[in-house]
Coordinates of C-alpha atoms in Angstrom, one line a residue:
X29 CA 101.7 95.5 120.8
X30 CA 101.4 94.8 117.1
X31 CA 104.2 94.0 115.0
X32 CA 102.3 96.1 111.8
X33 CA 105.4 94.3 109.5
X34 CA 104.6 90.9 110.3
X35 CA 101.0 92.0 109.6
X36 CA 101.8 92.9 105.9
X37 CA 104.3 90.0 105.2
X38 CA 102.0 87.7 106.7
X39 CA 98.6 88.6 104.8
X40 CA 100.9 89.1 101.3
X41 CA 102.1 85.7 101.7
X42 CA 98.6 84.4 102.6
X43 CA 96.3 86.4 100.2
X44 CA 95.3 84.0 97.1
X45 CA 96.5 85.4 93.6
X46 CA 94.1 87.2 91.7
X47 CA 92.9 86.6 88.3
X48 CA 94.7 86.0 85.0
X49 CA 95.4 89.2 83.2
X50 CA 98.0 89.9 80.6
X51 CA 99.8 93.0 80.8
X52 CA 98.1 94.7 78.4
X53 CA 94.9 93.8 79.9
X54 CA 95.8 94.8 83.3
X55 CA 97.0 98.3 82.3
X56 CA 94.0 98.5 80.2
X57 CA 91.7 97.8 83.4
X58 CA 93.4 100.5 85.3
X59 CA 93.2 103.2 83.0
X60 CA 89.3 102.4 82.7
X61 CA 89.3 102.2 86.2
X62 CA 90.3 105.8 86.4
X63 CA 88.4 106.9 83.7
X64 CA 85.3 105.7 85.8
X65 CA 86.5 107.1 88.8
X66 CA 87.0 110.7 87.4
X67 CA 83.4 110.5 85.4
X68 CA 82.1 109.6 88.2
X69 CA 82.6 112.4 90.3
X70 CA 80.3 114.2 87.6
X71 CA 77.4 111.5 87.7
X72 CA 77.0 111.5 91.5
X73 CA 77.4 115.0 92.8
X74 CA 74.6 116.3 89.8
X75 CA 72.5 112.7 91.3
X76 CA 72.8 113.9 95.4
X77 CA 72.6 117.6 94.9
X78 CA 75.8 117.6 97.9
X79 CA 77.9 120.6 96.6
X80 CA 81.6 119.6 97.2
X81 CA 84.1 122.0 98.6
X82 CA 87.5 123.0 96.8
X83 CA 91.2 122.9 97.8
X84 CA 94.2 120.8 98.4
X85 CA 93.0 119.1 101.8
X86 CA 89.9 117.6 99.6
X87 CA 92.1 117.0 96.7
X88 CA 91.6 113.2 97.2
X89 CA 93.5 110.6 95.1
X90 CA 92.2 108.0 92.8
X91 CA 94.4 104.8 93.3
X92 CA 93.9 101.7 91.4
X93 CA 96.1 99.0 93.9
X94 CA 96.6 95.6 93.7
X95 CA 95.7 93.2 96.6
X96 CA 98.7 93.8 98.3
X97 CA 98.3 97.2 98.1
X98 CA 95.2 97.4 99.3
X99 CA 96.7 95.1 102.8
X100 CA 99.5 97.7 102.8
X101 CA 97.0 100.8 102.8
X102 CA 94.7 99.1 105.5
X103 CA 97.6 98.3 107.9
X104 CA 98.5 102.0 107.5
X105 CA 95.0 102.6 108.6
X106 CA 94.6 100.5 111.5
X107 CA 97.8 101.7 113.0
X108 CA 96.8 104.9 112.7
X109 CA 93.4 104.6 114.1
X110 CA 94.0 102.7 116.9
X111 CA 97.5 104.3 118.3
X112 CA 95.9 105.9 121.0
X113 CA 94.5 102.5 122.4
X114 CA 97.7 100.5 121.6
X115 CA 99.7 103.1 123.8
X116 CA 97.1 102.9 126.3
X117 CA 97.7 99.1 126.4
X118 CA 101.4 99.0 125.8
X119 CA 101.6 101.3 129.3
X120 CA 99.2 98.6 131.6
X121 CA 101.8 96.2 130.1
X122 CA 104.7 97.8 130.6
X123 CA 104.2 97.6 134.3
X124 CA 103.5 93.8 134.8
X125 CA 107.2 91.5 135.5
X126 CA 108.5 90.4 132.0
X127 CA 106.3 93.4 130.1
X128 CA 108.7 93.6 127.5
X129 CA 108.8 89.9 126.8
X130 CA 105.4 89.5 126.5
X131 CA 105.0 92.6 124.1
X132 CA 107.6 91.7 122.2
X133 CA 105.9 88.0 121.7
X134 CA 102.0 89.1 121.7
X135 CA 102.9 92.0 119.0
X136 CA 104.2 88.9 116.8
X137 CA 101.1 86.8 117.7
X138 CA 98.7 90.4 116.9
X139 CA 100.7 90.9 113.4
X140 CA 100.2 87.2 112.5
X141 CA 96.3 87.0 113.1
X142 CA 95.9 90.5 111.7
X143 CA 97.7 89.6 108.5
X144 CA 95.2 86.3 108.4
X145 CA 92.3 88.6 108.7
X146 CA 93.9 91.0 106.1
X147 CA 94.2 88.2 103.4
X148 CA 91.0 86.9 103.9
X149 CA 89.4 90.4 103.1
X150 CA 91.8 91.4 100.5
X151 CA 90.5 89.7 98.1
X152 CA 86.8 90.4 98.4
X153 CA 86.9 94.1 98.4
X154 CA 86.1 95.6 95.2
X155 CA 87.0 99.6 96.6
X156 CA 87.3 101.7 99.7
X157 CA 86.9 105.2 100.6
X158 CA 89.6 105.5 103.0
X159 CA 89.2 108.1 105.4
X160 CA 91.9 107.9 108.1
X161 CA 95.2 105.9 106.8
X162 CA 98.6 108.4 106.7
X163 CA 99.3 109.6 103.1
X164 CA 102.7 108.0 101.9
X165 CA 104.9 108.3 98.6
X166 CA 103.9 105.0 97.7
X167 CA 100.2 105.5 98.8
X168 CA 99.4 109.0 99.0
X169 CA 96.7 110.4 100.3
X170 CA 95.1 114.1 100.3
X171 CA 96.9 116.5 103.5
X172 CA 93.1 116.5 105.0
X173 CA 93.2 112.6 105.0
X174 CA 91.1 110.4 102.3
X175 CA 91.9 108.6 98.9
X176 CA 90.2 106.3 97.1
X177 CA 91.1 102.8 96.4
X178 CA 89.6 100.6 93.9
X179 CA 91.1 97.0 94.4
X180 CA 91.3 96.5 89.9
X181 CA 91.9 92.0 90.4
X182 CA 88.7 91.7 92.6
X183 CA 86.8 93.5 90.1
X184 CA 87.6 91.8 87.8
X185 CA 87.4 88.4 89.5
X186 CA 84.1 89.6 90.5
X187 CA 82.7 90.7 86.9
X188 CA 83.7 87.0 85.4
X189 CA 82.0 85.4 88.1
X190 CA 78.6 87.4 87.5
X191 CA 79.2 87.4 83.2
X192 CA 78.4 90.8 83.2
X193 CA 79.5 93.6 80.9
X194 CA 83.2 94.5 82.3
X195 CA 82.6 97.9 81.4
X196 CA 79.2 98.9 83.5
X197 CA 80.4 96.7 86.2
X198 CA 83.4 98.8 86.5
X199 CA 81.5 102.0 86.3
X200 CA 78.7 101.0 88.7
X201 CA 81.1 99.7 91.6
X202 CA 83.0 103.4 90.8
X203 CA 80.1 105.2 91.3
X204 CA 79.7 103.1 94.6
X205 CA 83.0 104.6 95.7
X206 CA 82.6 107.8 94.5
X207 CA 79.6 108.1 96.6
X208 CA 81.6 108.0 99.7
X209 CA 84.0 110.4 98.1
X210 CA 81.4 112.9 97.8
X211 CA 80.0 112.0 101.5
X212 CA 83.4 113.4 102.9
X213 CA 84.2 116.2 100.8
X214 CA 81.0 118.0 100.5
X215 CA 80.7 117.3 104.8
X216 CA 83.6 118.4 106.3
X217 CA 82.6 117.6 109.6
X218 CA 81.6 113.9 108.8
X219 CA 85.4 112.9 109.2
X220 CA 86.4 114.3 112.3
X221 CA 82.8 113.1 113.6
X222 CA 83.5 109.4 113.0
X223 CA 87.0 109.3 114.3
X224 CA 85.5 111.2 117.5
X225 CA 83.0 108.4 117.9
X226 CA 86.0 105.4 117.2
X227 CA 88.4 106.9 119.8
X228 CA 85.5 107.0 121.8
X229 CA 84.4 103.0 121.6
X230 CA 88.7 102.6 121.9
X231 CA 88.9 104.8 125.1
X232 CA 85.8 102.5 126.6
X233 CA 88.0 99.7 125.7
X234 CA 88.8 97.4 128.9
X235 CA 92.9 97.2 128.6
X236 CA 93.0 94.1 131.3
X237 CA 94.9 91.3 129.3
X238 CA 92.3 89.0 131.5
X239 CA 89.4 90.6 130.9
X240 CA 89.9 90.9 127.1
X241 CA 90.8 87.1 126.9
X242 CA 87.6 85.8 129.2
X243 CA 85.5 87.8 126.6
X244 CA 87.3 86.6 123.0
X245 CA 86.6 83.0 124.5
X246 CA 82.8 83.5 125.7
X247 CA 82.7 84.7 121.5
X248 CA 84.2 81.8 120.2
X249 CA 82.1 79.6 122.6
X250 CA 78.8 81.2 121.7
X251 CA 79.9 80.4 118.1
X252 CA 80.6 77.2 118.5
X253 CA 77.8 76.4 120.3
X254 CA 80.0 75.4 123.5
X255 CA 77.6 78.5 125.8
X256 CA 73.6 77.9 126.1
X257 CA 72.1 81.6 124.4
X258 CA 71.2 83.8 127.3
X259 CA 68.9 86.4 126.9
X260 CA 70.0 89.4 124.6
X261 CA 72.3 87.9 122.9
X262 CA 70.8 88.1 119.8
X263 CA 68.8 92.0 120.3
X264 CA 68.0 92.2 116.7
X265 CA 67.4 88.7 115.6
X266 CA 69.8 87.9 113.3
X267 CA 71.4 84.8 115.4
X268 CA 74.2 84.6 117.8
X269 CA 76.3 87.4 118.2
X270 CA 79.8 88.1 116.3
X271 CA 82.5 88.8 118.6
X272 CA 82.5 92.5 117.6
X273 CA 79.0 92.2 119.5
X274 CA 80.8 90.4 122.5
X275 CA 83.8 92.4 122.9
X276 CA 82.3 95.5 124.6
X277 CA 80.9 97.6 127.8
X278 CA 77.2 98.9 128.1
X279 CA 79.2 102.6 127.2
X280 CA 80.7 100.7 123.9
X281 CA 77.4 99.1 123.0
X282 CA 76.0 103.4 122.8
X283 CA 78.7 104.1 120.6
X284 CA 78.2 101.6 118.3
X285 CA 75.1 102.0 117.7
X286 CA 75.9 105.2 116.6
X287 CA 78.3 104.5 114.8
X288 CA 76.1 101.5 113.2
X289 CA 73.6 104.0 112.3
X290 CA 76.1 106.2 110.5
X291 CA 77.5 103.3 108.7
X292 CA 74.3 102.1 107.7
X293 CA 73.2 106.1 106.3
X294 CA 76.7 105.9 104.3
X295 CA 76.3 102.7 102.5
X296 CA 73.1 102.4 101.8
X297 CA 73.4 106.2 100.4
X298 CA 76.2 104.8 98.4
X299 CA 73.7 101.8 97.1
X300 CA 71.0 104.4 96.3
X301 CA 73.0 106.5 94.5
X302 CA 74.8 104.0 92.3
X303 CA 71.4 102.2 91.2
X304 CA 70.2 106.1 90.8
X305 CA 72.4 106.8 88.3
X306 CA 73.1 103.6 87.2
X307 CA 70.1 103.9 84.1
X308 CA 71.5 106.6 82.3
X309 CA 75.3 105.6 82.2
X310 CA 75.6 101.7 82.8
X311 CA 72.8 100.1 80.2
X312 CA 72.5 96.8 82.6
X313 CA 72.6 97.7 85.8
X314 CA 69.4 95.9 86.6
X315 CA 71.0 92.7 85.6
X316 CA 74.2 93.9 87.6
X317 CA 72.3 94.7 91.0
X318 CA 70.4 91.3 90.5
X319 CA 73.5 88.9 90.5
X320 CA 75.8 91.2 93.0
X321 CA 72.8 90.9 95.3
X322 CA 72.3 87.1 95.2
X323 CA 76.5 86.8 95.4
X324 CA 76.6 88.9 98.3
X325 CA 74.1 87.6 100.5
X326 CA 74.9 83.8 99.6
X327 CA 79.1 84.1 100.5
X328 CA 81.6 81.4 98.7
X329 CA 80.8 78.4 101.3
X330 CA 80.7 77.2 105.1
X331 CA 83.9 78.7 105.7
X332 CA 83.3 81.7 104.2
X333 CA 79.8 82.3 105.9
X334 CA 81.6 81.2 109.4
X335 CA 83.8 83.8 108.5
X336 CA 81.7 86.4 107.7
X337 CA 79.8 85.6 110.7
X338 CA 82.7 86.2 113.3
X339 CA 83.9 88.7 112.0
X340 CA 80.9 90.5 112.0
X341 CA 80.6 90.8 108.2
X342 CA 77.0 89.9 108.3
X343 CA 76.0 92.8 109.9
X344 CA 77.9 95.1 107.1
X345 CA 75.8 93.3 104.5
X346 CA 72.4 94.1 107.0
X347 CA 74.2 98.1 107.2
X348 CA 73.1 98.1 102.9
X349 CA 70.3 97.1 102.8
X350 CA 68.4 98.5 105.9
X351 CA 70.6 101.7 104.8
X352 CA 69.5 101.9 101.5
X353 CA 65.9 101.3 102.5
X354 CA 66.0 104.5 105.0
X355 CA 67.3 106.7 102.3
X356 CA 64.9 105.4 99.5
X357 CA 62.2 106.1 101.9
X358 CA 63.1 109.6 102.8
X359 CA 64.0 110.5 99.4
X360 CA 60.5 109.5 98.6
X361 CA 58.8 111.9 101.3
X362 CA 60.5 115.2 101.5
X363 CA 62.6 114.8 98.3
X364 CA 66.5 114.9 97.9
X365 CA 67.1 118.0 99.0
X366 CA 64.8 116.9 101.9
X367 CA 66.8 114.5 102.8
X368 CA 70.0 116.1 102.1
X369 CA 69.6 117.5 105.6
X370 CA 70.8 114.7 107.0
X371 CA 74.4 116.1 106.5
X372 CA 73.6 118.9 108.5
X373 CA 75.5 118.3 111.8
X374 CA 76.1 115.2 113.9
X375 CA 72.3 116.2 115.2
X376 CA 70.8 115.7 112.4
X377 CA 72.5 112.0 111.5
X378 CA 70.0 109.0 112.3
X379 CA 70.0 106.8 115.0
X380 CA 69.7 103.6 115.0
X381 CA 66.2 102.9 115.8
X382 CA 65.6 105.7 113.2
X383 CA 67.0 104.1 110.2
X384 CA 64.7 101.2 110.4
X385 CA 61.5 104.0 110.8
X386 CA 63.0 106.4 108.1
X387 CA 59.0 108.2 109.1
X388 CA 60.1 109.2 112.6
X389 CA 63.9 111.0 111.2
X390 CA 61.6 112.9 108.8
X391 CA 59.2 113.5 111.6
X392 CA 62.0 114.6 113.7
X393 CA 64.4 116.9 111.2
X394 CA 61.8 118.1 109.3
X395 CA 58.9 119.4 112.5
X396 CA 62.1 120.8 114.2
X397 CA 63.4 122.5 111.3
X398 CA 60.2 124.0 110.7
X399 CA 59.1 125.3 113.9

C-alpha cells in the first residue's frame, strides 16, 4: 500500500539543504545540543513537580539527527502506526481483479506524495518527542518506545533567522522537548492512551478506494474555492476546513476531538513550561518567545501558508496557544500540583470544550475529587 523506501528516497532527494556549518561547528552544535538536552531533564521535572519513573523501558535516547534522519525516523513511525489500517486496506484490495497491480502502483504513488510531505516538514521541525517509531541500530529508541530528536540544521537555520543568542535558543527549544519527555515517562499510561485513541480514528477509517477519493476531492475543492461553504464547515471559525477535517466519519470526528484536546494539553504544557523556566537559565527568552511567536504564526509565504493550511498545520499552531492558555489558567487557580492532576487517568485529561474554559476542568477534577 506504501512503498515506505520510495517515501525516504523521495523526501531526501526533495528536502532543501540546511545551513552552512563547518565541521567543527556542526560537531560543536551537537554536543551543545546534548548538553541541553541532558540539563534539561533537571530544569523541567524540579519546574512540573511530575516525578519520573526509573528503568530501562523509560531510558529514552537523546538523538541529535540531521534532516534526513529525522525523514528516516518518521517513516519508521508512520509505518508503524498505521500497520493495522494498511493491512486492513491491503485485504479490501486484495480481493478486487488486478489487486496486486494496483497495489503494487498506488504503494509507489503513496511513497512518492509521502516523501513530498516528508521534505516539506523536515525542514521546519526544530525537535520531536517520538513516542511510537521501532527502535533501530541506526535510530534507537528505549524497549518501552520513545527518544528524542532534536533536528540540530533547523535550529540553527532557525536561530540566524531570529538573531538570537545560539546558546538560549538551543536550550529553550530543549526544554520544549524535554517537556514531552517528562509527559511520557513520569505517565506511563499517556502512551498506550494515545495509540488506543489513533487506532481508534484508523479502525473508523472508511477502506473503500471510492469513498476515500470522493472525500480527498470535496478537500481540495473546498480549498480551492471550486464548493460553495455549507454549514459546519468551518465549527470553530478558523476558515475552511483542512482535509484532515474532511477526511472523516461522525465516530472519527469524537475521536479527534479527543485526541485534539490531548494534543492541545501537551503542547501548550510544553510552551508553559519552557517560558517557566526559561528566566532562570536562558537570560533572553522574552526576546526569544517574542520573534518565534511572530515567525510561527506569519509562515515563509503563500505557499507555505497554503501548505500549512491543507495540511492542517494551522490547527497545530491553534493546539499552542489555546493549550498553553488552559494550563496557565489552571496553574493560576489550584496551583501546579493542582493542576498536575490532570495526569491522573484518561478521566481526568480535558476535553475539548474544556480546554478553552480551563474554569469548568477545575470545576470538574477538583469538586469530584473532593467530594
Amino acid at each position: 500500500m506504501v512503498d515506505w523506501n520510495l517515501a525516504v528516497a523521495t523526501a531526501t532527494r526533495l528536502v532543501r539543504p540546511g545551513p552552512e556549518v563547518s565541521r567543527e561547528e556542526a560537531r560543536s552544535v551537537v554536543a551543545e545540543l546534548r548538553r541541553h538536552a541532558k540539563s534539561s531533564e533537571e530544569h523541567v521535572r524540579a519546574f512540573t513537580r511530575m516525578a519520573v519513573s526509573v528503568g530501562p523501558a523509560l531510558d529514552t535516547p537523546v538523538l541529535v539527527v540531521d534532516r534526513a534522519g529525522w525523514i528516516r525516523a518518521n517513516v519508521a513511525g508512520f509505518r508503524q502506526i498505521l500497520k493495522p489500517l494498511l493491512g486492513k486496506m491491503q485485504d479490501r484490495r486484495g480481493g478486487l481483479p488486478g489487486g496486486a497491480v494496483l497495489g503494487a502502483v498506488g504503494g509507489k504513488v503513496t511513497g512518492v506524495e509521502l516523501g513530498m510531505l516528508l521534505s516539506f516538514l523536515a525542514s521546519r521541525v526544530l525537535g520531536q518527542y517520538e513516542t511510537f517509531a521501532p527502535s533501530t541500530r541506526e535510530l534507537p529508541g528505549s524497549p518501552g518506545g520513545g527518544r528524542l530528536l532534536l533536528v540540530a540544521p533547523n535550529i540553527v537555520h532557525v536561530e540566524r533567522e531570529l538573531d538570537v543568542a545560539p546558546h538560549d535558543f538551543r536550550l529553550w527549544v530543549a526544554l520544549h522537548e524535554e517537556t514531552h519527555r517528562t509527559q511520557f515517562t513520569a505517565v506511563p499510561w499517556l502512551r498506550d492512551h494515545i495509540e488506543s485513541e489513533i487506532q481508534a480514528f484508523l479502525g473508523e477509517t472508511d477502506v473503500d478506494p471510492a469513498t476515500l477519493l470522493e472525500r480527498v476531492r470535496e478537500a481540495f475543492q473546498s480549498l480551492s474555492g471550486g464548493r460553495p461553504a455549507e454549514e459546519g464547515d468551518e465549527p470553530d471559525g478558523h476558515g475552511a476546513p483542512s482535509i484532515i477535517e474532511l477526511v472523516q466519519t461522525p465516530a472519527q470526528r469524537e475521536i479527534l476531538a479527543r485526541l485534539t484536546a490531548v494534543m492541545s494539553l501537551l503542547e501548550g504544557h510544553a510552551d508553559y513550561v519552557m517560558d517557566g523556566v526559561g528566566p532562570e537559565v536562558v537570560p533572553s527568552v522574552a526576546e526569544i518567545r517574542e520573534k518565534f511567536q511572530k515567525r510561527r504564526a506569519s509562515g515563509a509565504g503563500r505557499l507555505d501558508q497554503a501548505l500549512r493550511k491543507l495540511l492542517g498545520l494551522d490547527a497545530k499552531l491553534r493546539q499552542y496557544r489555546d493549550g498553553e492558555r488552559f494550563v496557565r489558567a489552571v496553574v493560576n487557580q489550584v496551583g501546579m500540583d493542582g493542576f498536575n492532576r490532570v495526569w491522573t487517568s484518561p478521566n481526568t485529561l480535558p476535553t475539548k470544550a474544556e480546554i478553552s474554559k480551563p474554569a469548568e476542568w477545575v470545576a470538574r477534577v477538583h469538586r469530584k475529587a473532593e467530594s
